[in-house]
């Protein structure tokens, strides 16, 4: 049955795609009102129930039937997406600049259950892609599940079939357990749930990614269709990679952690190719395994390889039940390092010990020159969680869903590494600005992509207005003035602010910042801030709030 569910206030709280019987025709095809916005629901046999915003064509408000009332007390940010897909035009308040032509894509783990089985961790959810297509001041939006093998198998078999970040399928018996271990070594049991990010390659292909190499999935940025697997054709092997490759029009750089002989391969792939080529290798300097490399930064001439004391743990990989640090272990005695590799030669030009740190996301890096123009140091910035691994635990869904007004978000800062290139054995790690400027919360960052690897001034990220249990502000960081400007909507959870440069811009912050907001009352909207003033320039409400999403990219109009 098709179901449109409405709350007592007349808000549409659910529109589900299901098999429709004739007597439900009035529900599957017709007009309905979601928060005073008129939508049309139409049955399409190949695509399910498609809901389109037709507010611009229809004047009247249609009375909303009360079919069901939401009982879910959870914040919509941490509640599974309501239906597999939706698309339609959004009504815009404010003005979208006419130069903004293209599609913002955001990926993230938006579905955290299979039937009655509920996932534990934010990172476990099945990938939900959201698109915001901007053209002529109008905004066409949509969302859709990524059709990974893991998602399709879970839907078909109504159970978890692959190993996710914290979840593993329960073997039925001992023999199955042995088979499961074999599948783990071959990678067959690992997830391909590409729920972390989405990137546009130099050749135009758009790929959703996660930390497993097999979880690299090509999608169509217009329809959000899953096109197929991105297969790496080289023989580099390995099962995992950094979730955040550095992608430009001319190259794709990433790190492949080596769990057998602890170290990292630094690899490059050219546009149009599926073959990665090795630039060089870094051997780990401490610990039993490489440090987790969720992301890494580059400068114009160097790739920076972080070696964090939060290291992969082979024993934890084999466990079916999550350990406190999931697939990782904290090894403070193994120390922390930063390595610098020359992109052209693959040679390591610096390898320094640094204070202990915990980061998911590097922001940017650049080369610092002396008066004679010689590079004396590399500066690398990251969202640093005060060397405190409890942030991983804070991202458990149960913790995210149980905010009771008590401040529990561990302190974070813009961690600035200074890595000397003069052979000194130690590097520095300091806060780039007073963390109180951004409420001591800091993650999910972006910057003007023309400044990739270059000295830059502005970063955009999520900070905190306390008390909170998750970053809840959008913040513009000025690294020169050491100041932050913060945007906040009480009770709302904003996703990573993505900076899009205005064509022809000469100032670093000339552009817009795009974010998607999940509101306290279950609603949600797309938000556009001015990159320079950081004031709101437009917002557009979705028919219903969307779950939190992680990382996005900008696909300019061809
Ligand atoms: C969503 C996000 O930011 C991170 C997702 C990470 C995933 C899915 C990691 C998966 C892994 C396995 C399934 C086994 C091997 C280790 C590891 C890469 C952590
Ligand atoms: C949501 C997150 C990491 C996402 C990885 O892709 C980190 C949030 C940290 C909070 O301060
Ligand atoms: Fe990430």
Coordinates of C-alpha atoms and ligand atoms in Angstrom, one line a residue:
X1 CA 0.0 0.0 0.0
X2 CA 1.2 3.5 -0.7
X3 CA 1.2 5.5 2.5
X4 CA 1.2 9.2 3.0
X5 CA 1.4 9.9 6.7
X6 CA 0.5 13.2 8.3
X7 CA 0.8 14.5 11.8
X8 CA -2.0 16.1 13.6
X9 CA -0.7 19.5 12.6
X10 CA -1.1 18.6 9.0
X11 CA 2.6 18.0 8.4
X12 CA 3.4 15.2 6.1
X13 CA 5.6 12.9 8.2
X14 CA 6.0 10.0 5.8
X15 CA 5.5 9.3 2.1
X16 CA 6.4 5.6 1.4
X17 CA 7.0 3.9 -1.8
X18 CA 5.1 0.6 -1.8
X19 CA 2.9 -1.6 -3.9
X20 CA -0.3 0.3 -4.5
X21 CA -3.8 -1.2 -4.8
X22 CA -6.5 0.4 -6.9
X23 CA -8.6 1.4 -3.9
X24 CA -5.6 3.5 -2.7
X25 CA -5.5 5.5 -6.0
X26 CA -6.6 8.6 -4.2
X27 CA -3.5 8.3 -2.0
X28 CA -0.9 7.5 -4.6
X29 CA -2.0 10.1 -7.1
X30 CA -3.1 13.4 -6.0
X31 CA -2.1 16.6 -4.3
X32 CA -1.2 17.1 -0.7
X33 CA 0.1 19.7 1.5
X34 CA 3.3 19.5 3.5
X35 CA 3.8 22.5 5.8
X36 CA 1.7 24.7 3.5
X37 CA 3.7 23.6 0.4
X38 CA 1.8 21.9 -2.3
X39 CA 3.1 18.6 -3.6
X40 CA 1.9 16.1 -6.2
X41 CA 2.3 12.4 -5.7
X42 CA 2.3 10.3 -8.8
X43 CA 2.8 6.5 -9.2
X44 CA 5.5 5.5 -11.7
X45 CA 5.7 1.8 -12.1
X46 CA 9.5 1.8 -12.6
X47 CA 10.3 4.4 -10.0
X48 CA 7.7 4.0 -7.2
X49 CA 5.8 7.0 -5.8
X50 CA 7.4 10.2 -7.0
X51 CA 6.6 13.3 -5.0
X52 CA 7.0 16.6 -6.7
X53 CA 6.6 20.1 -5.4
X54 CA 4.2 22.0 -7.6
X55 CA 3.8 25.0 -5.3
X56 CA 4.7 27.3 -8.1
X57 CA 1.8 26.1 -10.2
X58 CA -0.9 25.7 -7.5
X59 CA -2.4 28.5 -5.4
X60 CA -4.6 26.8 -2.9
X61 CA -3.9 24.8 0.2
X62 CA -5.3 21.4 0.1
X63 CA -6.7 20.0 3.4
X64 CA -4.3 17.4 4.8
X65 CA -5.8 14.0 5.9
X66 CA -4.5 12.8 9.3
X67 CA -3.5 9.2 8.5
X68 CA -0.8 8.6 11.0
X69 CA 1.0 10.4 13.8
X70 CA 4.7 10.3 14.3
X71 CA 5.7 8.7 17.6
X72 CA 9.4 8.9 17.0
X73 CA 11.0 11.1 19.6
X74 CA 14.4 11.0 18.0
X75 CA 16.0 14.0 16.3
X76 CA 15.4 13.7 12.6
X77 CA 19.2 13.9 12.1
X78 CA 19.6 10.5 13.7
X79 CA 16.4 8.9 12.3
X80 CA 16.5 6.8 9.2
X81 CA 15.4 8.4 6.0
X82 CA 11.7 8.1 5.5
X83 CA 11.7 6.6 2.0
X84 CA 14.1 5.3 -0.6
X85 CA 13.8 8.4 -2.8
X86 CA 12.1 11.7 -3.4
X87 CA 12.6 14.5 -5.9
X88 CA 11.0 17.8 -6.5
X89 CA 11.4 21.6 -6.6
X90 CA 11.8 23.5 -3.3
X91 CA 10.3 26.9 -2.6
X92 CA 13.2 29.3 -2.0
X93 CA 13.2 32.0 0.6
X94 CA 15.8 34.6 -0.1
X95 CA 17.7 34.7 -3.3
X96 CA 19.9 32.1 -4.9
X97 CA 22.7 33.8 -6.9
X98 CA 22.2 33.4 -10.6
X99 CA 25.8 32.4 -11.1
X100 CA 25.3 29.3 -8.9
X101 CA 24.7 26.6 -11.6
X102 CA 25.3 23.0 -10.8
X103 CA 24.6 20.3 -8.4
X104 CA 25.6 19.9 -4.8
X105 CA 25.7 16.3 -3.8
X106 CA 25.9 15.0 -0.2
X107 CA 26.5 11.5 0.9
X108 CA 26.0 9.9 4.3
X109 CA 24.7 7.0 6.3
X110 CA 21.0 7.7 6.3
X111 CA 19.4 4.4 7.0
X112 CA 20.2 2.8 10.3
X113 CA 18.0 -0.2 10.5
X114 CA 16.9 -3.4 8.7
X115 CA 13.3 -4.2 9.8
X116 CA 13.4 -4.3 13.6
X117 CA 17.2 -4.6 13.8
X118 CA 18.8 -1.3 14.7
X119 CA 22.3 -0.3 13.9
X120 CA 24.6 1.0 16.7
X121 CA 26.9 3.5 15.1
X122 CA 26.5 6.6 12.9
X123 CA 29.0 5.2 10.4
X124 CA 27.0 1.9 10.0
X125 CA 24.0 3.3 8.1
X126 CA 23.3 2.6 4.4
X127 CA 24.3 5.4 2.1
X128 CA 21.7 8.2 1.4
X129 CA 22.6 10.6 -1.4
X130 CA 21.0 14.1 -1.4
X131 CA 21.2 16.4 -4.4
X132 CA 20.5 20.2 -4.6
X133 CA 20.4 21.3 -8.2
X134 CA 20.7 25.1 -8.6
X135 CA 19.8 26.8 -11.9
X136 CA 18.4 30.2 -12.7
X137 CA 17.8 30.9 -9.0
X138 CA 15.6 27.8 -8.6
X139 CA 16.4 24.7 -6.6
X140 CA 15.5 21.1 -7.6
X141 CA 16.2 18.6 -4.8
X142 CA 16.1 14.9 -4.3
X143 CA 17.5 12.1 -2.3
X144 CA 18.0 8.4 -3.0
X145 CA 19.6 5.3 -1.5
X146 CA 22.9 4.1 -3.0
X147 CA 22.2 0.6 -4.4
X148 CA 25.3 -1.1 -2.9
X149 CA 25.5 -4.9 -2.7
X150 CA 25.3 -4.5 1.0
X151 CA 22.1 -2.5 0.9
X152 CA 20.5 -4.7 -1.7
X153 CA 21.4 -7.9 0.2
X154 CA 20.1 -6.4 3.5
X155 CA 16.8 -5.5 1.8
X156 CA 16.4 -8.8 0.1
X157 CA 17.3 -11.0 3.1
X158 CA 16.0 -8.7 5.8
X159 CA 19.3 -9.0 7.7
X160 CA 22.8 -7.7 7.8
X161 CA 24.9 -9.5 5.2
X162 CA 28.2 -7.7 5.2
X163 CA 30.6 -6.3 7.8
X164 CA 29.9 -2.6 8.4
X165 CA 31.9 -0.2 10.5
X166 CA 30.7 -1.6 13.8
X167 CA 28.2 -4.3 12.8
X168 CA 29.0 -7.8 11.6
X169 CA 26.6 -10.5 10.4
X170 CA 26.1 -13.2 13.1
X171 CA 27.3 -16.6 11.7
X172 CA 24.7 -19.3 12.2
X173 CA 27.2 -22.0 13.3
X174 CA 30.9 -22.8 13.8
X175 CA 31.4 -23.8 10.1
X176 CA 29.8 -20.5 9.0
X177 CA 32.1 -18.7 11.4
X178 CA 35.2 -20.3 9.8
X179 CA 33.8 -19.4 6.3
X180 CA 33.2 -15.9 7.6
X181 CA 36.9 -15.5 8.7
X182 CA 38.0 -16.7 5.2
X183 CA 35.7 -14.1 3.6
X184 CA 37.1 -11.4 5.9
X185 CA 40.6 -12.1 4.6
X186 CA 39.6 -12.2 1.0
X187 CA 37.4 -9.0 1.6
X188 CA 34.3 -10.8 0.4
X189 CA 32.5 -10.1 3.7
X190 CA 33.4 -6.5 3.9
X191 CA 30.8 -3.9 3.1
X192 CA 30.6 -1.9 -0.1
X193 CA 28.2 0.5 1.5
X194 CA 29.7 3.7 0.0
X195 CA 28.3 6.0 2.8
X196 CA 31.1 8.5 3.5
X197 CA 31.7 10.9 0.7
X198 CA 31.1 11.6 -3.0
X199 CA 33.7 13.0 -5.4
X200 CA 33.7 14.2 -9.0
X201 CA 36.7 12.8 -10.8
X202 CA 38.7 14.8 -13.4
X203 CA 37.0 12.8 -16.2
X204 CA 33.5 13.7 -14.9
X205 CA 32.6 10.4 -13.3
X206 CA 31.0 10.8 -9.9
X207 CA 31.9 8.2 -7.2
X208 CA 30.6 7.5 -3.8
X209 CA 33.2 6.3 -1.4
X210 CA 33.8 4.7 2.0
X211 CA 36.9 3.2 3.6
X212 CA 36.6 -0.2 1.9
X213 CA 38.0 -0.1 -1.7
X214 CA 35.1 -2.2 -2.9
X215 CA 32.8 0.5 -1.6
X216 CA 33.6 2.8 -4.5
X217 CA 30.4 3.2 -6.5
X218 CA 29.7 5.3 -9.6
X219 CA 26.5 7.2 -9.5
X220 CA 24.6 9.5 -11.9
X221 CA 24.6 13.0 -10.4
X222 CA 21.3 14.0 -12.1
X223 CA 19.2 11.0 -11.3
X224 CA 21.2 9.7 -8.4
X225 CA 21.0 6.2 -10.1
X226 CA 23.6 3.7 -9.0
X227 CA 25.6 3.1 -12.2
X228 CA 27.9 0.4 -11.0
X229 CA 31.1 -0.4 -9.1
X230 CA 34.2 1.6 -9.7
X231 CA 36.7 -1.2 -10.2
X232 CA 40.4 -0.5 -9.6
X233 CA 42.2 -2.3 -12.5
X234 CA 45.7 -2.3 -11.0
X235 CA 47.0 -5.1 -8.9
X236 CA 47.8 -3.1 -5.8
X237 CA 45.4 -5.2 -3.8
X238 CA 44.6 -4.3 -0.2
X239 CA 41.1 -3.9 1.1
X240 CA 41.0 -0.4 2.5
X241 CA 41.9 3.1 1.6
X242 CA 41.5 6.6 2.9
X243 CA 37.8 7.7 2.7
X244 CA 39.0 11.1 1.5
X245 CA 41.1 11.0 -1.6
X246 CA 42.4 14.3 -2.9
X247 CA 40.6 14.8 -6.2
X248 CA 41.4 17.6 -8.7
X249 CA 40.8 17.9 -12.5
X250 CA 44.2 16.3 -13.1
X251 CA 44.6 13.6 -10.5
X252 CA 43.2 11.4 -7.7
X253 CA 45.6 10.8 -4.8
X254 CA 45.0 8.4 -2.0
X255 CA 46.6 6.4 0.7
X256 CA 46.5 2.6 1.0
X257 CA 47.3 1.4 4.6
X258 CA 49.3 -1.8 4.6
X259 CA 48.2 -3.9 7.6
X260 CA 50.7 -6.7 7.0
X261 CA 53.9 -4.7 6.8
X262 CA 52.7 -1.6 8.7
X263 CA 53.0 1.4 6.4
X264 CA 51.1 3.2 3.7
X265 CA 51.3 3.3 -0.1
X266 CA 50.8 6.7 -1.6
X267 CA 49.1 6.3 -5.0
X268 CA 47.9 8.4 -7.9
X269 CA 45.3 7.8 -10.6
X270 CA 44.9 9.8 -13.7
X271 CA 41.5 11.1 -15.0
X272 CA 39.9 8.5 -17.4
X273 CA 41.9 5.7 -15.8
X274 CA 41.0 3.1 -13.1
X275 CA 44.6 2.2 -12.5
X276 CA 46.4 3.6 -9.5
X277 CA 50.2 4.0 -9.7
X278 CA 52.5 4.0 -6.7
X279 CA 54.2 7.3 -5.9
X280 CA 56.0 5.9 -2.9
X281 CA 55.7 4.1 0.4
X282 CA 55.9 5.2 4.0
X283 CA 56.9 2.6 6.7
X284 CA 55.3 3.1 10.1
X285 CA 57.6 4.3 12.8
X286 CA 55.7 2.9 15.7
X287 CA 53.0 0.5 16.8
X288 CA 51.9 -2.9 15.5
X289 CA 49.8 -1.5 12.7
X290 CA 49.3 1.7 10.7
X291 CA 47.4 4.6 12.1
X292 CA 43.8 5.1 10.9
X293 CA 43.9 7.4 7.8
X294 CA 40.4 8.6 7.2
X295 CA 41.9 11.6 5.4
X296 CA 45.2 13.3 4.7
X297 CA 46.4 16.6 3.2
X298 CA 48.6 17.7 0.4
X299 CA 50.7 20.8 -0.5
X300 CA 51.7 21.8 -4.0
X301 CA 54.7 19.5 -4.0
X302 CA 54.1 17.1 -1.1
X303 CA 51.7 14.4 0.2
X304 CA 51.5 14.4 4.0
X305 CA 51.1 11.0 5.5
X306 CA 49.7 11.1 9.1
X307 CA 50.6 8.3 11.4
X308 CA 48.1 8.6 14.3
X309 CA 48.4 6.5 17.4
X310 CA 44.8 5.4 16.9
X311 CA 45.8 2.4 14.9
X312 CA 44.0 -0.4 12.9
X313 CA 43.7 -3.5 15.0
X314 CA 43.8 -6.9 13.2
X315 CA 42.2 -8.7 16.3
X316 CA 39.4 -6.2 16.4
X317 CA 38.8 -6.6 12.7
X318 CA 38.0 -10.3 13.3
X319 CA 35.5 -9.7 16.2
X320 CA 31.8 -9.8 15.5
X321 CA 31.0 -7.6 18.5
X322 CA 32.3 -4.0 18.6
X323 CA 35.1 -3.1 20.9
X324 CA 35.3 0.3 22.6
X325 CA 37.3 1.6 19.6
X326 CA 35.7 -0.6 17.0
X327 CA 38.4 -1.7 14.4
X328 CA 41.0 0.5 16.1
X329 CA 43.2 0.6 19.2
X330 CA 44.8 3.5 21.0
X331 CA 48.6 3.1 21.3
X332 CA 49.9 6.3 23.0
X333 CA 53.3 4.5 23.6
X334 CA 53.7 4.0 19.8
X335 CA 53.8 7.8 19.5
X336 CA 52.5 10.0 16.7
X337 CA 54.2 11.0 13.5
X338 CA 53.8 13.1 10.4
X339 CA 55.6 12.1 7.2
X340 CA 56.1 14.3 4.1
X341 CA 56.6 12.6 0.7
X342 CA 57.6 14.4 -2.5
X343 CA 54.9 13.9 -5.1
X344 CA 57.3 13.9 -8.0
X345 CA 60.0 11.5 -6.6
X346 CA 58.2 9.5 -3.9
X347 CA 61.0 10.3 -1.5
X348 CA 60.3 11.1 2.1
X349 CA 61.6 14.5 2.9
X350 CA 60.5 14.7 6.5
X351 CA 59.3 12.3 9.1
X352 CA 58.8 13.9 12.5
X353 CA 57.4 12.9 15.9
X354 CA 54.5 15.1 16.9
X355 CA 52.3 15.4 20.0
X356 CA 49.6 12.7 20.2
X357 CA 46.5 13.6 18.2
X358 CA 43.1 12.3 17.0
X359 CA 41.6 13.5 13.8
X360 CA 39.2 12.3 11.2
X361 CA 39.6 15.3 8.9
X362 CA 42.6 17.2 7.6
X363 CA 41.6 20.7 6.3
X364 CA 44.4 21.8 4.1
X365 CA 48.2 22.1 4.1
X366 CA 50.8 24.4 2.5
X367 CA 54.5 25.1 2.2
X368 CA 56.0 27.8 4.4
X369 CA 59.0 29.5 2.7
X370 CA 61.9 31.5 4.2
X371 CA 63.1 34.9 2.9
X372 CA 65.1 33.2 0.1
X373 CA 62.0 31.3 -1.1
X374 CA 63.2 28.0 0.2
X375 CA 60.5 25.7 1.8
X376 CA 61.4 25.5 5.4
X377 CA 58.3 23.8 6.8
X378 CA 55.0 22.2 5.9
X379 CA 51.9 23.5 7.7
X380 CA 49.0 21.0 8.0
X381 CA 45.7 21.8 9.6
X382 CA 43.1 19.4 10.9
X383 CA 40.0 19.1 13.1
X384 CA 41.7 17.8 16.2
X385 CA 39.9 16.1 19.0
X386 CA 42.3 16.8 21.8
X387 CA 44.0 13.4 21.4
X388 CA 40.8 12.0 22.9
X389 CA 39.4 8.9 21.3
X390 CA 36.0 9.1 23.1
X391 CA 34.7 11.1 20.1
X392 CA 34.2 7.7 18.3
X393 CA 31.9 6.6 21.2
X394 CA 30.1 9.9 21.1
X395 CA 29.1 9.0 17.5
X396 CA 27.1 6.0 18.6
X397 CA 23.5 6.5 17.7
X398 CA 22.3 5.9 21.2
X399 CA 24.5 8.7 22.4
X400 CA 23.5 11.0 19.6
X401 CA 19.8 10.3 20.2
X402 CA 19.9 10.8 24.0
X403 CA 20.8 14.5 24.3
X404 CA 19.4 15.7 27.5
X405 CA 20.8 19.2 27.6
X406 CA 24.0 18.1 29.3
X407 CA 27.2 19.2 27.5
X408 CA 29.0 16.0 26.4
X409 CA 30.9 16.9 23.2
X410 CA 34.6 16.6 23.9
X411 CA 36.7 19.7 23.1
X412 CA 38.1 20.0 19.6
X413 CA 40.2 22.6 17.8
X414 CA 41.9 23.5 14.5
X415 CA 45.1 21.6 15.1
X416 CA 48.0 23.1 13.2
X417 CA 51.0 20.9 12.6
X418 CA 54.3 22.6 11.8
X419 CA 56.6 20.0 10.1
X420 CA 60.1 21.3 9.7
X421 CA 62.0 20.2 6.5
X422 CA 65.5 20.8 8.0
X423 CA 65.9 17.3 9.4
X424 CA 64.7 18.2 12.9
X425 CA 63.1 15.1 14.5
X426 CA 60.1 16.9 16.0
X427 CA 57.2 18.8 14.7
X428 CA 54.7 21.0 16.5
X429 CA 51.0 20.8 17.0
X430 CA 49.1 23.8 18.3
X431 CA 45.6 25.3 18.1
X432 CA 45.5 27.6 15.1
X433 CA 43.0 29.9 17.0
X434 CA 41.5 30.0 20.4
X435 CA 39.0 27.0 20.3
X436 CA 36.5 29.2 22.3
X437 CA 36.0 31.1 19.1
X438 CA 34.0 28.2 17.8
X439 CA 32.7 26.7 21.1
X440 CA 35.4 24.1 21.3
X441 CA 33.7 21.9 18.7
X442 CA 35.4 21.4 15.3
X443 CA 34.8 19.0 12.5
X444 CA 33.4 18.6 8.9
X445 CA 35.5 21.2 7.1
X446 CA 35.9 22.7 3.7
X447 CA 37.8 25.6 2.1
X448 CA 38.1 27.3 -1.3
X449 CA 39.3 24.5 -3.5
X450 CA 41.5 26.9 -5.6
X451 CA 43.6 27.1 -2.4
X452 CA 44.2 23.3 -2.2
X453 CA 47.8 22.8 -1.0
X454 CA 48.4 26.6 -0.9
X455 CA 48.6 29.2 1.9
X456 CA 45.0 29.9 2.7
X457 CA 43.1 32.1 5.1
X458 CA 39.5 30.7 5.5
X459 CA 38.1 27.4 6.5
X460 CA 34.4 26.5 6.9
X461 CA 33.4 23.8 9.4
X462 CA 31.0 22.8 12.2
X463 CA 31.6 24.1 15.6
X464 CA 29.7 24.1 18.9
X465 CA 27.2 26.2 20.8
X466 CA 27.2 24.5 24.1
X467 CA 25.7 22.6 25.8
X468 CA 25.6 20.0 23.0
X469 CA 26.4 16.4 22.1
X470 CA 27.4 17.1 18.5
X471 CA 28.7 20.0 16.5
X472 CA 25.7 22.3 16.0
X473 CA 27.0 25.5 14.4
X474 CA 28.4 26.5 11.0
X475 CA 31.6 28.4 11.5
X476 CA 33.8 30.5 9.3
X477 CA 37.3 30.5 10.5
X478 CA 39.7 33.3 9.7
X479 CA 43.2 31.8 10.2
X480 CA 44.9 35.2 9.9
X481 CA 42.8 37.2 12.3
X482 CA 42.3 34.0 14.4
X483 CA 38.6 34.7 14.6
X484 CA 35.5 32.7 13.9
X485 CA 32.0 33.7 12.8
X486 CA 29.3 31.3 13.9
X487 CA 25.8 30.5 12.5
X488 CA 23.4 28.6 14.8
X489 CA 19.7 27.5 14.7
X490 CA 18.6 26.3 18.1
X491 CA 18.2 22.5 18.3
X492 CA 19.2 22.0 14.6
X493 CA 22.0 19.8 13.3
X494 CA 23.8 21.3 10.3
X495 CA 25.9 19.2 8.0
X496 CA 29.3 20.0 6.6
X497 CA 29.4 23.5 5.0
X498 CA 30.7 23.2 1.5
X499 CA 32.3 26.3 -0.1
X500 CA 31.5 27.0 -3.8
X501 CA 33.6 29.7 -5.5
X502 CA 31.9 32.4 -7.5
X503 CA 33.2 32.2 -11.1
X504 CA 35.6 35.2 -11.6
X505 CA 36.2 35.6 -7.9
X506 CA 39.4 37.2 -6.8
X507 CA 38.9 37.1 -3.1
X508 CA 39.3 33.7 -1.3
X509 CA 35.9 33.9 0.4
X510 CA 34.0 35.1 -2.6
X511 CA 31.4 32.4 -3.0
X512 CA 28.6 30.6 -1.2
X513 CA 28.5 28.0 1.5
X514 CA 26.0 25.2 1.2
X515 CA 24.7 23.1 4.1
X516 CA 21.7 20.9 4.9
X517 CA 20.0 21.5 8.2
X518 CA 18.0 18.8 10.2
X519 CA 15.7 20.7 12.5
X520 CA 14.6 19.9 16.1
X521 CA 10.9 19.7 15.0
X522 CA 11.6 17.0 12.3
X523 CA 11.8 19.5 9.4
X524 CA 14.8 20.3 7.4
X525 CA 16.1 22.8 4.9
X526 CA 18.9 23.6 2.5
X527 CA 20.8 26.6 3.5
X528 CA 23.0 29.0 1.6
X529 CA 25.3 31.4 3.4
X530 CA 27.4 34.2 1.8
X531 CA 31.0 33.0 1.9
X532 CA 32.3 36.4 2.8
X533 CA 29.8 37.9 5.3
X534 CA 28.6 34.4 6.5
X535 CA 25.0 35.8 6.5
X536 CA 22.1 33.7 5.2
X537 CA 21.2 34.4 1.6
X538 CA 18.6 31.7 1.0
X539 CA 17.0 28.7 2.5
X540 CA 14.6 26.1 1.1
X541 CA 12.5 23.7 3.1
X542 CA 12.4 20.0 2.2
X543 CA 9.0 18.2 2.4
X544 CA 10.4 16.4 5.5
X545 CA 13.7 16.6 7.4
X546 CA 16.6 14.5 6.2
X547 CA 19.0 12.5 8.4
X548 CA 22.5 13.9 9.0
X549 CA 24.9 13.5 6.1
X550 CA 28.6 13.5 6.0
X551 CA 30.5 14.9 3.0
X552 CA 29.5 16.6 -0.2
X553 CA 30.9 17.8 -3.5
X554 CA 30.0 20.4 -6.2
X555 CA 29.3 19.3 -9.7
X556 CA 29.3 22.4 -11.9
X557 CA 26.9 22.6 -14.8
X558 CA 28.5 21.3 -18.0
Ligands
LIG1 C1 31.2 6.7 7.4 C2 32.6 6.8 7.7 O1 33.1 7.9 7.9 C3 33.4 5.6 7.9 C4 33.1 4.4 7.5 C5 34.0 3.4 7.7 C6 33.9 2.1 7.4 C7 32.7 1.6 6.7 C8 34.9 1.2 7.7 C9 34.9 -0.1 7.5 C10 35.9 -1.0 7.9 C11 35.6 -2.3 7.8 C12 34.2 -2.8 7.4 C13 36.5 -3.4 8.1 C14 37.9 -3.0 7.9 C15 38.2 -1.8 8.6 C16 37.4 -0.6 8.3 C17 38.0 0.1 7.1 C18 37.4 0.3 9.5
LIG2 C1 30.8 13.1 12.0 C2 32.3 13.0 12.2 C3 33.1 12.2 11.3 C4 32.7 11.8 10.1 C5 33.5 11.1 9.3 O1 33.5 11.1 8.0 C6 32.9 13.6 13.2 C7 32.2 14.4 14.1 C8 33.0 14.9 15.2 C9 32.4 15.7 16.1 O2 33.0 16.6 16.7
LIG3 FE1 35.0 11.9 6.6

